[in-house]
């Protein structure tokens, strides 16, 4: 059959189904977006919503506050105060915790300060006072300034400087090395100078304490003095304290007055008929013996020199010798004479102290004796 003349096929092919847009509703969905704009007209997205901040955590504890508390409890006061003040400033500025810790450190430091002040007060007070019983004797050990001790007080712990060192005052029945042996007053109105005052004090103490040469500890006793200075002299101070310090082995356990040896005598205390061993030039006191014991010397006479001003050492010795010679002739006339005779005369200090005694000695030269040389 001839083709149609209008050029249109008799059975045209079916047109393809239109492709639905990507965002069209699927069949059976039950709803559609008829007004959805074409994909070529999608508007730009706006800024994202702000992210909420996380909830705040707990505030941090200031480290300086912790350090302030620790050092305060340990008594490190300067560190604790520094840490505490810095912690209060930092914690307030940074919003940190720890103000209570810092305040606690400062409070602990304050407590330590109070304790220190009390301790210092007690310590300082103790060096000016000594516990004593009703009789005035030291009743317990106390650290004290030596110049505040009384006559008869005993002490230990002496370092060698009697003016500035502290000593431990204690009862004399306890082991000790020192004792305040005397207190005296120097004469004069005008201060004579440090050296002269020292010499006067030492000589005065020596004369006052000469009897201690009869102590069984005499060989190891050393004299110390506390004398007024130029400043205290002008205020009327003339007092001197005389201290005896034992520098031998061991300690003393009694007052020095109870350590006297009855067999020791000072040279001017010797009496006619006293027998002695060899004379000890190093000691002021000599040991007397029974004349039935081995001995070398015996006092055959004692006489007193004429009163008056000190005549000088040579004159005193000459007068003592003349008096002994006179008595020697009278005592030993017609009897066996001793091998040697000698005499002792007072020195200026002895004379000033009232000693005018002369002692006459007889001595065996070759052998010790066991009986008296006196007829």
mmCIF file of C-alpha atoms in Angstrom:
data_model
loop_
_atom_site.group_PDB
_atom_site.id
_atom_site.type_symbol
_atom_site.label_atom_id
_atom_site.label_comp_id
_atom_site.label_asym_id
_atom_site.label_seq_id
_atom_site.Cartn_x
_atom_site.Cartn_y
_atom_site.Cartn_z
ATOM 1 C CA UNK A 1 0.000 0.000 0.000
ATOM 2 C CA UNK A 2 1.272 3.324 -0.970
ATOM 3 C CA UNK A 3 2.444 5.480 1.899
ATOM 4 C CA UNK A 4 0.117 8.141 3.125
ATOM 5 C CA UNK A 5 0.477 11.345 1.440
ATOM 6 C CA UNK A 6 0.661 13.442 4.700
ATOM 7 C CA UNK A 7 3.963 11.877 5.737
ATOM 8 C CA UNK A 8 2.609 10.630 9.134
ATOM 9 C CA UNK A 9 3.071 6.941 9.827
ATOM 10 C CA UNK A 10 -0.018 4.904 10.434
ATOM 11 C CA UNK A 11 1.290 3.370 13.730
ATOM 12 C CA UNK A 12 3.483 5.860 15.389
ATOM 13 C CA UNK A 13 5.816 4.544 18.157
ATOM 14 C CA UNK A 14 4.623 5.357 21.710
ATOM 15 C CA UNK A 15 6.404 8.351 23.330
ATOM 16 C CA UNK A 16 8.654 7.532 26.282
ATOM 17 C CA UNK A 17 7.345 8.234 29.771
ATOM 18 C CA UNK A 18 8.667 11.419 31.237
ATOM 19 C CA UNK A 19 11.355 10.936 33.972
ATOM 20 C CA UNK A 20 10.073 12.288 37.233
ATOM 21 C CA UNK A 21 12.305 14.760 39.034
ATOM 22 C CA UNK A 22 14.639 13.447 41.667
ATOM 23 C CA UNK A 23 12.681 14.969 44.506
ATOM 24 C CA UNK A 24 9.228 13.961 43.242
ATOM 25 C CA UNK A 25 7.151 11.742 45.407
ATOM 26 C CA UNK A 26 7.435 8.072 44.741
ATOM 27 C CA UNK A 27 4.334 6.304 43.694
ATOM 28 C CA UNK A 28 2.278 5.160 46.600
ATOM 29 C CA UNK A 29 3.882 7.639 49.018
ATOM 30 C CA UNK A 30 0.583 9.406 49.466
ATOM 31 C CA UNK A 31 2.010 12.905 49.289
ATOM 32 C CA UNK A 32 3.888 15.060 46.758
ATOM 33 C CA UNK A 33 5.689 18.461 46.764
ATOM 34 C CA UNK A 34 4.035 20.121 43.736
ATOM 35 C CA UNK A 35 5.713 23.418 44.597
ATOM 36 C CA UNK A 36 9.270 22.084 44.921
ATOM 37 C CA UNK A 37 11.526 24.284 42.886
ATOM 38 C CA UNK A 38 13.649 22.789 40.224
ATOM 39 C CA UNK A 39 17.030 21.533 41.265
ATOM 40 C CA UNK A 40 18.726 24.343 39.466
ATOM 41 C CA UNK A 41 17.152 26.878 41.841
ATOM 42 C CA UNK A 42 18.221 25.453 45.405
ATOM 43 C CA UNK A 43 18.979 28.424 47.733
ATOM 44 C CA UNK A 44 22.383 28.703 49.683
ATOM 45 C CA UNK A 45 22.403 27.230 53.260
ATOM 46 C CA UNK A 46 22.537 29.735 56.230
ATOM 47 C CA UNK A 47 25.250 29.773 59.075
ATOM 48 C CA UNK A 48 25.182 26.781 61.451
ATOM 49 C CA UNK A 49 23.524 27.314 64.779
ATOM 50 C CA UNK A 50 26.012 28.154 67.687
ATOM 51 C CA UNK A 51 27.396 25.186 69.638
ATOM 52 C CA UNK A 52 26.443 25.520 73.337
ATOM 53 C CA UNK A 53 29.460 25.917 75.724
ATOM 54 C CA UNK A 54 30.169 22.925 77.962
ATOM 55 C CA UNK A 55 29.082 23.332 81.574
ATOM 56 C CA UNK A 56 31.894 24.829 83.785
ATOM 57 C CA UNK A 57 33.991 22.282 85.769
ATOM 58 C CA UNK A 58 35.083 22.651 89.445
ATOM 59 C CA UNK A 59 37.554 25.520 90.183
ATOM 60 C CA UNK A 60 41.215 24.521 90.603
ATOM 61 C CA UNK A 61 42.924 24.800 94.040
ATOM 62 C CA UNK A 62 45.731 27.322 94.113
ATOM 63 C CA UNK A 63 49.071 25.570 94.610
ATOM 64 C CA UNK A 64 50.568 28.415 96.634
ATOM 65 C CA UNK A 65 47.714 28.036 99.119
ATOM 66 C CA UNK A 66 48.662 24.401 99.631
ATOM 67 C CA UNK A 67 52.310 25.389 100.068
ATOM 68 C CA UNK A 68 51.282 28.065 102.588
ATOM 69 C CA UNK A 69 49.400 25.536 104.721
ATOM 70 C CA UNK A 70 52.203 22.962 104.652
ATOM 71 C CA UNK A 71 54.986 25.418 105.503
ATOM 72 C CA UNK A 72 52.817 27.028 108.165
ATOM 73 C CA UNK A 73 52.237 23.709 109.897
ATOM 74 C CA UNK A 74 55.968 22.949 109.720
ATOM 75 C CA UNK A 75 56.805 26.271 111.346
ATOM 76 C CA UNK A 76 58.548 27.737 108.289
ATOM 77 C CA UNK A 77 57.075 31.108 109.103
ATOM 78 C CA UNK A 78 58.677 33.309 106.458
ATOM 79 C CA UNK A 79 57.852 30.892 103.656
ATOM 80 C CA UNK A 80 54.327 30.375 104.930
ATOM 81 C CA UNK A 81 53.602 34.094 105.082
ATOM 82 C CA UNK A 82 54.991 34.650 101.591
ATOM 83 C CA UNK A 83 53.050 31.741 100.100
ATOM 84 C CA UNK A 84 49.887 32.716 101.959
ATOM 85 C CA UNK A 85 49.814 36.326 100.783
ATOM 86 C CA UNK A 86 50.632 35.339 97.183
ATOM 87 C CA UNK A 87 47.943 32.621 97.255
ATOM 88 C CA UNK A 88 45.243 35.063 98.399
ATOM 89 C CA UNK A 89 46.141 37.451 95.566
ATOM 90 C CA UNK A 90 46.292 34.738 92.873
ATOM 91 C CA UNK A 91 43.187 32.889 94.000
ATOM 92 C CA UNK A 92 41.120 36.083 93.913
ATOM 93 C CA UNK A 93 42.404 37.054 90.488
ATOM 94 C CA UNK A 94 42.051 33.615 88.883
ATOM 95 C CA UNK A 95 38.909 32.511 90.627
ATOM 96 C CA UNK A 96 40.748 29.551 92.185
ATOM 97 C CA UNK A 97 39.991 27.802 95.394
ATOM 98 C CA UNK A 98 42.383 27.740 98.374
ATOM 99 C CA UNK A 99 41.773 30.947 100.275
ATOM 100 C CA UNK A 100 40.927 28.890 103.338
ATOM 101 C CA UNK A 101 44.183 26.944 103.004
ATOM 102 C CA UNK A 102 46.182 30.160 102.681
ATOM 103 C CA UNK A 103 44.487 31.637 105.732
ATOM 104 C CA UNK A 104 45.143 28.395 107.611
ATOM 105 C CA UNK A 105 48.850 28.643 106.751
ATOM 106 C CA UNK A 106 48.963 32.237 107.986
ATOM 107 C CA UNK A 107 47.134 31.250 111.164
ATOM 108 C CA UNK A 108 49.576 28.386 111.792
ATOM 109 C CA UNK A 109 52.470 30.816 111.315
ATOM 110 C CA UNK A 110 50.909 33.153 113.835
ATOM 111 C CA UNK A 111 50.681 30.301 116.330
ATOM 112 C CA UNK A 112 54.356 29.506 115.786
ATOM 113 C CA UNK A 113 55.234 33.166 116.341
ATOM 114 C CA UNK A 114 53.332 33.195 119.626
ATOM 115 C CA UNK A 115 55.027 29.974 120.731
ATOM 116 C CA UNK A 116 58.425 31.405 119.796
ATOM 117 C CA UNK A 117 57.803 34.624 121.685
ATOM 118 C CA UNK A 118 56.760 32.683 124.772
ATOM 119 C CA UNK A 119 59.800 30.404 124.503
ATOM 120 C CA UNK A 120 62.167 33.344 124.102
ATOM 121 C CA UNK A 121 60.537 35.138 127.004
ATOM 122 C CA UNK A 122 60.928 32.092 129.217
ATOM 123 C CA UNK A 123 64.505 31.526 128.059
ATOM 124 C CA UNK A 124 65.524 35.146 128.544
ATOM 125 C CA UNK A 125 63.813 35.259 131.899
ATOM 126 C CA UNK A 126 65.600 32.114 133.043
ATOM 127 C CA UNK A 127 69.075 33.578 132.460
ATOM 128 C CA UNK A 128 68.246 36.300 134.974
ATOM 129 C CA UNK A 129 66.676 34.118 137.658
ATOM 130 C CA UNK A 130 67.505 30.922 139.531
ATOM 131 C CA UNK A 131 65.095 28.691 141.409
ATOM 132 C CA UNK A 132 65.967 28.753 145.111
ATOM 133 C CA UNK A 133 64.597 27.171 148.263
ATOM 134 C CA UNK A 134 63.533 29.049 151.385
ATOM 135 C CA UNK A 135 67.125 29.161 152.623
ATOM 136 C CA UNK A 136 68.255 30.821 149.392
ATOM 137 C CA UNK A 137 70.105 27.780 148.038
ATOM 138 C CA UNK A 138 69.751 26.756 144.403
ATOM 139 C CA UNK A 139 67.070 24.066 144.182
ATOM 140 C CA UNK A 140 67.266 23.055 140.518
ATOM 141 C CA UNK A 141 69.504 23.458 137.488
ATOM 142 C CA UNK A 142 69.134 26.714 135.544
ATOM 143 C CA UNK A 143 71.104 28.408 132.786
ATOM 144 C CA UNK A 144 72.132 31.803 134.085
ATOM 145 C CA UNK A 145 74.477 34.738 133.611
ATOM 146 C CA UNK A 146 77.449 34.228 136.005
ATOM 147 C CA UNK A 147 77.309 37.783 137.306
ATOM 148 C CA UNK A 148 73.865 37.093 138.820
ATOM 149 C CA UNK A 149 75.068 34.203 140.980
ATOM 150 C CA UNK A 150 75.468 34.573 144.743
ATOM 151 C CA UNK A 151 78.278 33.600 147.073
ATOM 152 C CA UNK A 152 78.060 29.857 147.663
ATOM 153 C CA UNK A 153 76.324 29.099 144.337
ATOM 154 C CA UNK A 154 77.828 26.273 142.306
ATOM 155 C CA UNK A 155 77.822 25.893 138.542
ATOM 156 C CA UNK A 156 78.960 23.808 135.606
ATOM 157 C CA UNK A 157 79.366 24.337 131.858
ATOM 158 C CA UNK A 158 81.875 27.187 132.150
ATOM 159 C CA UNK A 159 83.508 27.916 128.770
ATOM 160 C CA UNK A 160 86.356 30.151 129.957
ATOM 161 C CA UNK A 161 84.779 33.609 129.595
ATOM 162 C CA UNK A 162 83.226 34.401 132.952
ATOM 163 C CA UNK A 163 81.619 37.640 131.751
ATOM 164 C CA UNK A 164 79.764 36.636 128.596
ATOM 165 C CA UNK A 165 79.197 32.876 128.751
ATOM 166 C CA UNK A 166 76.169 31.255 130.337
ATOM 167 C CA UNK A 167 76.676 28.612 133.004
ATOM 168 C CA UNK A 168 74.368 26.039 134.539
ATOM 169 C CA UNK A 169 73.708 26.867 138.173
ATOM 170 C CA UNK A 170 72.909 23.838 140.314
ATOM 171 C CA UNK A 171 73.000 22.626 143.923
ATOM 172 C CA UNK A 172 76.556 22.151 145.222
ATOM 173 C CA UNK A 173 75.789 18.548 146.135
ATOM 174 C CA UNK A 174 75.546 17.750 142.408
ATOM 175 C CA UNK A 175 78.708 17.281 140.302
ATOM 176 C CA UNK A 176 80.065 20.696 139.344
ATOM 177 C CA UNK A 177 83.310 22.493 138.517
ATOM 178 C CA UNK A 178 82.821 26.016 139.823
ATOM 179 C CA UNK A 179 81.668 28.002 142.816
ATOM 180 C CA UNK A 180 81.151 31.669 143.624
ATOM 181 C CA UNK A 181 83.547 31.866 146.555
ATOM 182 C CA UNK A 182 83.467 35.532 147.598
ATOM 183 C CA UNK A 183 82.040 38.978 146.937
ATOM 184 C CA UNK A 184 83.919 42.131 147.890
ATOM 185 C CA UNK A 185 84.094 45.856 147.204
ATOM 186 C CA UNK A 186 86.996 47.799 145.746
ATOM 187 C CA UNK A 187 88.037 51.144 147.262
ATOM 188 C CA UNK A 188 88.492 54.426 145.450
ATOM 189 C CA UNK A 189 86.449 57.086 143.705
ATOM 190 C CA UNK A 190 88.186 57.593 140.366
ATOM 191 C CA UNK A 191 88.222 54.703 137.902
ATOM 192 C CA UNK A 192 91.867 53.596 137.734
ATOM 193 C CA UNK A 193 91.625 51.857 134.359
ATOM 194 C CA UNK A 194 90.745 48.377 133.189
ATOM 195 C CA UNK A 195 94.108 46.787 133.935
ATOM 196 C CA UNK A 196 94.398 48.273 137.388
ATOM 197 C CA UNK A 197 90.864 47.269 138.316
ATOM 198 C CA UNK A 198 91.553 43.728 137.121
ATOM 199 C CA UNK A 199 94.739 43.524 139.218
ATOM 200 C CA UNK A 200 93.016 44.962 142.278
ATOM 201 C CA UNK A 201 90.109 42.523 141.908
ATOM 202 C CA UNK A 202 92.374 39.515 141.482
ATOM 203 C CA UNK A 203 94.601 40.424 144.431
ATOM 204 C CA UNK A 204 91.618 41.136 146.661
ATOM 205 C CA UNK A 205 89.985 37.834 145.755
ATOM 206 C CA UNK A 206 93.238 35.970 146.275
ATOM 207 C CA UNK A 207 93.662 37.384 149.777
ATOM 208 C CA UNK A 208 90.043 36.707 150.640
ATOM 209 C CA UNK A 209 90.205 33.114 149.388
ATOM 210 C CA UNK A 210 93.661 32.150 150.553
ATOM 211 C CA UNK A 211 92.174 29.558 152.925
ATOM 212 C CA UNK A 212 91.006 27.581 149.894
ATOM 213 C CA UNK A 213 94.671 26.701 149.393
ATOM 214 C CA UNK A 214 93.947 24.094 152.075
ATOM 215 C CA UNK A 215 91.299 22.388 149.932
ATOM 216 C CA UNK A 216 92.189 18.946 148.700
ATOM 217 C CA UNK A 217 91.391 20.333 145.233
ATOM 218 C CA UNK A 218 93.645 23.385 145.666
ATOM 219 C CA UNK A 219 96.213 22.247 143.129
ATOM 220 C CA UNK A 220 93.622 22.446 140.350
ATOM 221 C CA UNK A 221 91.592 25.484 141.429
ATOM 222 C CA UNK A 222 91.758 28.528 139.158
ATOM 223 C CA UNK A 223 90.605 32.001 140.227
ATOM 224 C CA UNK A 224 88.329 34.095 137.981
ATOM 225 C CA UNK A 225 86.841 37.494 138.757
ATOM 226 C CA UNK A 226 84.062 39.762 137.527
ATOM 227 C CA UNK A 227 85.045 43.371 138.191
ATOM 228 C CA UNK A 228 83.262 46.664 137.435
ATOM 229 C CA UNK A 229 83.870 48.374 134.097
ATOM 230 C CA UNK A 230 84.435 52.064 133.579
ATOM 231 C CA UNK A 231 80.755 52.511 132.748
ATOM 232 C CA UNK A 232 79.421 50.700 135.811
ATOM 233 C CA UNK A 233 82.075 52.317 138.028
ATOM 234 C CA UNK A 234 80.622 55.725 137.228
ATOM 235 C CA UNK A 235 77.222 54.496 138.430
ATOM 236 C CA UNK A 236 78.700 53.523 141.799
ATOM 237 C CA UNK A 237 79.505 49.874 141.092
ATOM 238 C CA UNK A 238 82.558 48.691 143.043
ATOM 239 C CA UNK A 239 81.620 45.033 143.608
ATOM 240 C CA UNK A 240 83.802 42.116 142.578
ATOM 241 C CA UNK A 241 82.687 38.486 142.341
ATOM 242 C CA UNK A 242 85.362 35.855 142.959
ATOM 243 C CA UNK A 243 84.886 32.481 141.215
ATOM 244 C CA UNK A 244 86.898 29.329 141.790
ATOM 245 C CA UNK A 245 86.918 26.869 138.895
ATOM 246 C CA UNK A 246 88.169 23.308 139.252
ATOM 247 C CA UNK A 247 90.299 22.364 136.244
ATOM 248 C CA UNK A 248 91.394 18.904 137.269
ATOM 249 C CA UNK A 249 89.978 15.481 136.430
ATOM 250 C CA UNK A 250 86.376 14.727 137.395
ATOM 251 C CA UNK A 251 84.038 17.023 139.272
ATOM 252 C CA UNK A 252 83.440 18.331 142.790
ATOM 253 C CA UNK A 253 80.377 17.116 144.695
ATOM 254 C CA UNK A 254 80.463 19.379 147.759
ATOM 255 C CA UNK A 255 80.931 23.065 148.602
ATOM 256 C CA UNK A 256 84.593 24.041 148.683
ATOM 257 C CA UNK A 257 84.326 24.807 152.392
ATOM 258 C CA UNK A 258 83.772 21.096 152.981
ATOM 259 C CA UNK A 259 86.820 20.026 150.986
ATOM 260 C CA UNK A 260 89.416 21.370 153.432
ATOM 261 C CA UNK A 261 92.243 19.013 154.371
ATOM 262 C CA UNK A 262 92.997 19.371 158.130
ATOM 263 C CA UNK A 263 96.606 18.339 157.528
ATOM 264 C CA UNK A 264 97.260 21.297 155.219
ATOM 265 C CA UNK A 265 98.398 24.579 156.758
ATOM 266 C CA UNK A 266 99.301 27.928 155.295
ATOM 267 C CA UNK A 267 102.894 28.841 156.080
ATOM 268 C CA UNK A 268 101.914 31.476 158.674
ATOM 269 C CA UNK A 269 99.562 28.977 160.383
ATOM 270 C CA UNK A 270 102.418 26.611 161.203
ATOM 271 C CA UNK A 271 103.076 26.149 164.926
ATOM 272 C CA UNK A 272 106.070 25.127 166.956
ATOM 273 C CA UNK A 273 106.544 21.331 166.779
ATOM 274 C CA UNK A 274 104.819 20.861 163.367
ATOM 275 C CA UNK A 275 106.741 18.381 161.235
ATOM 276 C CA UNK A 276 106.721 18.417 157.432
ATOM 277 C CA UNK A 277 108.130 16.597 154.463
ATOM 278 C CA UNK A 278 110.127 18.449 151.804
ATOM 279 C CA UNK A 279 108.936 22.026 151.359
ATOM 280 C CA UNK A 280 106.595 22.484 148.377
ATOM 281 C CA UNK A 281 107.476 25.794 146.737
ATOM 282 C CA UNK A 282 104.514 25.506 144.366
ATOM 283 C CA UNK A 283 101.883 25.447 147.101
ATOM 284 C CA UNK A 284 100.718 28.019 149.606
ATOM 285 C CA UNK A 285 99.704 25.315 152.077
ATOM 286 C CA UNK A 286 102.060 22.645 153.378
ATOM 287 C CA UNK A 287 101.117 19.178 154.579
ATOM 288 C CA UNK A 288 101.947 18.516 158.205
ATOM 289 C CA UNK A 289 102.939 15.053 159.442
ATOM 290 C CA UNK A 290 103.169 13.293 162.746
ATOM 291 C CA UNK A 291 106.761 13.649 163.948
ATOM 292 C CA UNK A 292 106.904 9.849 164.355
ATOM 293 C CA UNK A 293 106.470 9.560 160.570
ATOM 294 C CA UNK A 294 109.296 10.161 158.136
ATOM 295 C CA UNK A 295 109.805 13.893 157.822
ATOM 296 C CA UNK A 296 112.524 16.345 156.858
ATOM 297 C CA UNK A 297 111.546 19.604 158.517
ATOM 298 C CA UNK A 298 110.189 20.850 161.822
ATOM 299 C CA UNK A 299 109.024 24.242 163.056
ATOM 300 C CA UNK A 300 111.221 25.063 166.059
ATOM 301 C CA UNK A 301 109.851 28.566 166.728
ATOM 302 C CA UNK A 302 107.296 31.179 165.635
ATOM 303 C CA UNK A 303 107.463 34.894 166.444
ATOM 304 C CA UNK A 304 105.652 38.086 165.426
ATOM 305 C CA UNK A 305 107.313 41.075 163.785
ATOM 306 C CA UNK A 306 106.823 44.572 165.132
ATOM 307 C CA UNK A 307 103.641 46.285 163.989
ATOM 308 C CA UNK A 308 103.700 49.294 161.688
ATOM 309 C CA UNK A 309 103.862 50.024 157.964
ATOM 310 C CA UNK A 310 105.370 47.312 155.822
ATOM 311 C CA UNK A 311 109.143 47.764 156.222
ATOM 312 C CA UNK A 312 110.032 46.345 152.836
ATOM 313 C CA UNK A 313 110.721 42.765 151.876
ATOM 314 C CA UNK A 314 114.425 42.684 152.698
ATOM 315 C CA UNK A 315 113.909 44.329 156.082
ATOM 316 C CA UNK A 316 111.079 41.935 156.925
ATOM 317 C CA UNK A 317 113.247 38.951 156.013
ATOM 318 C CA UNK A 318 116.180 40.272 158.029
ATOM 319 C CA UNK A 319 114.025 40.802 161.116
ATOM 320 C CA UNK A 320 112.488 37.346 160.765
ATOM 321 C CA UNK A 321 115.933 35.757 160.464
ATOM 322 C CA UNK A 322 117.286 37.655 163.464
ATOM 323 C CA UNK A 323 114.387 36.518 165.615
ATOM 324 C CA UNK A 324 114.861 32.903 164.513
ATOM 325 C CA UNK A 325 118.611 33.016 165.214
ATOM 326 C CA UNK A 326 117.969 34.304 168.704
ATOM 327 C CA UNK A 327 115.520 31.499 169.436
ATOM 328 C CA UNK A 328 117.798 28.903 167.820
ATOM 329 C CA UNK A 329 120.569 29.746 170.266
ATOM 330 C CA UNK A 330 118.261 29.475 173.206
ATOM 331 C CA UNK A 331 116.423 26.283 172.169
ATOM 332 C CA UNK A 332 119.311 24.146 170.931
ATOM 333 C CA UNK A 333 122.044 25.279 173.375
ATOM 334 C CA UNK A 334 123.591 22.121 174.755
ATOM 335 C CA UNK A 335 121.593 19.848 172.418
ATOM 336 C CA UNK A 336 122.140 18.401 168.978
ATOM 337 C CA UNK A 337 121.642 21.121 166.455
ATOM 338 C CA UNK A 338 119.729 20.557 163.197
ATOM 339 C CA UNK A 339 121.644 20.396 159.916
ATOM 340 C CA UNK A 340 119.985 23.501 158.463
ATOM 341 C CA UNK A 341 117.807 26.332 159.717
ATOM 342 C CA UNK A 342 115.768 28.853 157.742
ATOM 343 C CA UNK A 343 113.072 31.441 158.294
ATOM 344 C CA UNK A 344 109.889 32.624 156.543
ATOM 345 C CA UNK A 345 108.786 36.267 156.520
ATOM 346 C CA UNK A 346 105.557 37.932 155.353
ATOM 347 C CA UNK A 347 105.360 39.697 151.996
ATOM 348 C CA UNK A 348 103.603 42.998 151.360
ATOM 349 C CA UNK A 349 100.224 41.407 150.607
ATOM 350 C CA UNK A 350 100.462 39.276 153.735
ATOM 351 C CA UNK A 351 101.379 42.324 155.800
ATOM 352 C CA UNK A 352 98.470 44.299 154.336
ATOM 353 C CA UNK A 353 96.174 41.423 155.280
ATOM 354 C CA UNK A 354 97.436 41.588 158.883
ATOM 355 C CA UNK A 355 100.029 38.797 158.774
ATOM 356 C CA UNK A 356 103.232 39.701 160.693
ATOM 357 C CA UNK A 357 104.244 36.147 161.562
ATOM 358 C CA UNK A 358 107.765 34.777 161.121
ATOM 359 C CA UNK A 359 108.320 31.003 161.072
ATOM 360 C CA UNK A 360 111.604 29.292 162.049
ATOM 361 C CA UNK A 361 112.377 25.918 160.403
ATOM 362 C CA UNK A 362 114.912 23.225 161.253
ATOM 363 C CA UNK A 363 115.813 20.712 158.535
ATOM 364 C CA UNK A 364 117.648 17.411 158.194
ATOM 365 C CA UNK A 365 119.919 17.517 155.184
ATOM 366 C CA UNK A 366 120.864 13.858 154.552
ATOM 367 C CA UNK A 367 118.103 11.605 155.806
ATOM 368 C CA UNK A 368 114.476 11.757 156.941
ATOM 369 C CA UNK A 369 113.758 11.722 160.645
ATOM 370 C CA UNK A 370 111.242 9.760 162.679
ATOM 371 C CA UNK A 371 111.271 11.830 165.832
ATOM 372 C CA UNK A 372 111.169 15.459 166.818
ATOM 373 C CA UNK A 373 114.335 17.551 166.584
ATOM 374 C CA UNK A 374 113.256 19.682 169.520
ATOM 375 C CA UNK A 375 114.971 18.944 172.831
#
